[in-house]
């Protein structure tokens, strides 16, 4: 498909992301080579959590959970974000390893930059929505 670096992950607990509840199978394609391996959260200094601790819920519950992560709350949701964001930063070439990606993601969360950016995007989205509504009324 032309990707320079791609990672496909599947948690042994059935998640389609890197799991903090179980080992995760990783298939990494880079420079024409495919490497398969298994990772576990403890390898990255992340505690293993019960599946129920990271299970999503209603839209409202998921929004509240996301807001708590952005506000700096420690716990299973933050760990899921760090592990998956760390892998994404590694895959995108913005970190030399998943470990380095996790450190960068933690810095972004802890500095408040991530929360501010999400707020900026939400405000822009609301402005676009309001503009579209005014445009539709004018027609």
Coordinates of C-alpha atoms in Angstrom, one line a residue:
X1 CA 0.0 0.0 0.0
X2 CA 3.0 2.3 -0.1
X3 CA 3.4 2.9 3.6
X4 CA 6.9 3.6 4.8
X5 CA 6.2 2.3 8.3
X6 CA 3.0 0.6 9.5
X7 CA 2.0 -1.2 12.6
X8 CA -1.0 -3.5 13.1
X9 CA -1.8 -4.5 16.7
X10 CA -4.3 -6.8 18.4
X11 CA -4.6 -7.3 22.1
X12 CA -5.0 -10.9 23.3
X13 CA -8.0 -9.5 25.2
X14 CA -9.7 -8.8 21.8
X15 CA -8.9 -5.0 21.7
X16 CA -7.9 -3.5 18.3
X17 CA -5.3 -1.4 20.0
X18 CA -2.3 -1.9 22.3
X19 CA -3.8 -3.3 25.5
X20 CA -2.9 -2.5 29.1
X21 CA -4.9 -5.6 30.1
X22 CA -3.1 -8.4 28.1
X23 CA -0.2 -9.0 25.8
X24 CA -0.5 -7.4 22.4
X25 CA 0.5 -8.9 19.1
X26 CA 2.3 -6.4 16.9
X27 CA 3.0 -6.8 13.1
X28 CA 5.4 -4.0 12.0
X29 CA 6.1 -3.3 8.4
X30 CA 9.1 -1.1 7.7
X31 CA 11.4 -0.7 4.7
X32 CA 9.8 -3.7 3.0
X33 CA 10.4 -6.0 6.0
X34 CA 7.7 -7.4 8.3
X35 CA 8.5 -8.2 11.9
X36 CA 6.0 -9.8 14.3
X37 CA 6.3 -9.7 18.1
X38 CA 4.4 -9.5 21.3
X39 CA 4.5 -6.6 23.8
X40 CA 3.2 -6.2 27.3
X41 CA 2.5 -3.0 29.2
X42 CA 5.0 -3.8 31.9
X43 CA 7.8 -3.6 29.3
X44 CA 7.1 0.2 29.2
X45 CA 6.7 0.8 32.9
X46 CA 2.9 0.7 32.6
X47 CA 0.9 -1.3 35.0
X48 CA -1.4 -4.0 33.8
X49 CA -5.1 -3.1 34.4
X50 CA -8.2 -5.3 34.4
X51 CA -10.2 -5.1 31.2
X52 CA -13.1 -3.5 33.0
X53 CA -10.9 -0.6 34.1
X54 CA -10.4 0.5 30.5
X55 CA -13.7 -0.5 28.9
X56 CA -15.5 2.4 27.2
X57 CA -19.1 3.3 27.9
X58 CA -21.6 5.8 26.6
X59 CA -20.5 8.8 24.6
X60 CA -20.9 11.0 27.7
X61 CA -18.9 8.6 29.9
X62 CA -16.1 8.4 27.3
X63 CA -16.0 12.2 27.0
X64 CA -15.7 12.6 30.8
X65 CA -12.9 9.9 30.7
X66 CA -11.1 11.8 28.0
X67 CA -11.4 15.1 29.8
X68 CA -9.9 13.5 32.9
X69 CA -7.0 12.1 31.0
X70 CA -6.4 15.6 29.4
X71 CA -6.6 17.2 32.8
X72 CA -3.8 14.9 34.0
X73 CA -5.6 12.2 36.0
X74 CA -3.4 9.1 36.5
X75 CA -4.9 5.7 35.9
X76 CA -5.8 3.1 33.3
X77 CA -7.3 5.5 30.7
X78 CA -4.1 7.6 30.7
X79 CA -2.0 4.5 30.5
X80 CA -4.0 3.3 27.4
X81 CA -3.5 6.8 25.8
X82 CA 0.3 6.8 26.6
X83 CA 0.9 3.3 25.3
X84 CA -1.0 3.8 22.0
X85 CA 0.2 7.4 21.5
X86 CA 3.7 6.3 22.1
X87 CA 3.4 3.6 19.5
X88 CA 1.8 6.1 17.0
X89 CA 4.6 8.6 17.5
X90 CA 7.2 5.8 16.9
X91 CA 5.4 4.6 13.8
X92 CA 5.1 8.2 12.5
X93 CA 8.9 8.6 12.9
X94 CA 8.4 11.2 15.6
X95 CA 10.1 9.0 18.3
X96 CA 12.9 6.5 18.0
X97 CA 11.1 3.9 20.0
X98 CA 7.8 3.2 21.6
X99 CA 9.4 4.1 25.0
X100 CA 10.5 7.5 23.6
X101 CA 7.0 8.0 22.2
X102 CA 5.5 7.3 25.6
X103 CA 7.8 9.8 27.2
X104 CA 6.9 12.4 24.6
X105 CA 3.1 11.7 24.9
X106 CA 3.4 12.0 28.7
X107 CA 5.2 15.4 28.3
X108 CA 2.5 16.6 26.0
X109 CA -0.3 15.6 28.4
X110 CA 1.5 16.8 31.5
X111 CA 2.3 20.2 30.0
X112 CA -1.3 20.9 29.2
X113 CA -0.5 21.4 25.5
X114 CA -2.7 18.5 24.5
X115 CA -5.7 19.8 26.5
X116 CA -5.3 23.3 25.0
X117 CA -5.1 21.9 21.5
X118 CA -8.3 19.8 22.0
X119 CA -10.0 22.9 23.3
X120 CA -8.9 24.9 20.3
X121 CA -10.1 22.2 17.9
X122 CA -13.5 22.0 19.7
X123 CA -13.9 25.8 19.5
X124 CA -13.1 25.8 15.8
X125 CA -15.5 23.0 15.2
X126 CA -18.3 24.9 17.0
X127 CA -17.5 28.0 14.9
X128 CA -17.7 26.0 11.7
X129 CA -21.0 24.4 12.8
X130 CA -22.5 27.8 13.6
X131 CA -21.3 29.2 10.3
X132 CA -22.8 26.2 8.4
X133 CA -26.1 26.6 10.3
X134 CA -26.3 30.4 9.4
X135 CA -25.4 29.5 5.8
X136 CA -28.2 26.9 5.6
X137 CA -30.7 29.4 7.0
X138 CA -29.7 32.0 4.4
X139 CA -30.5 29.5 1.6

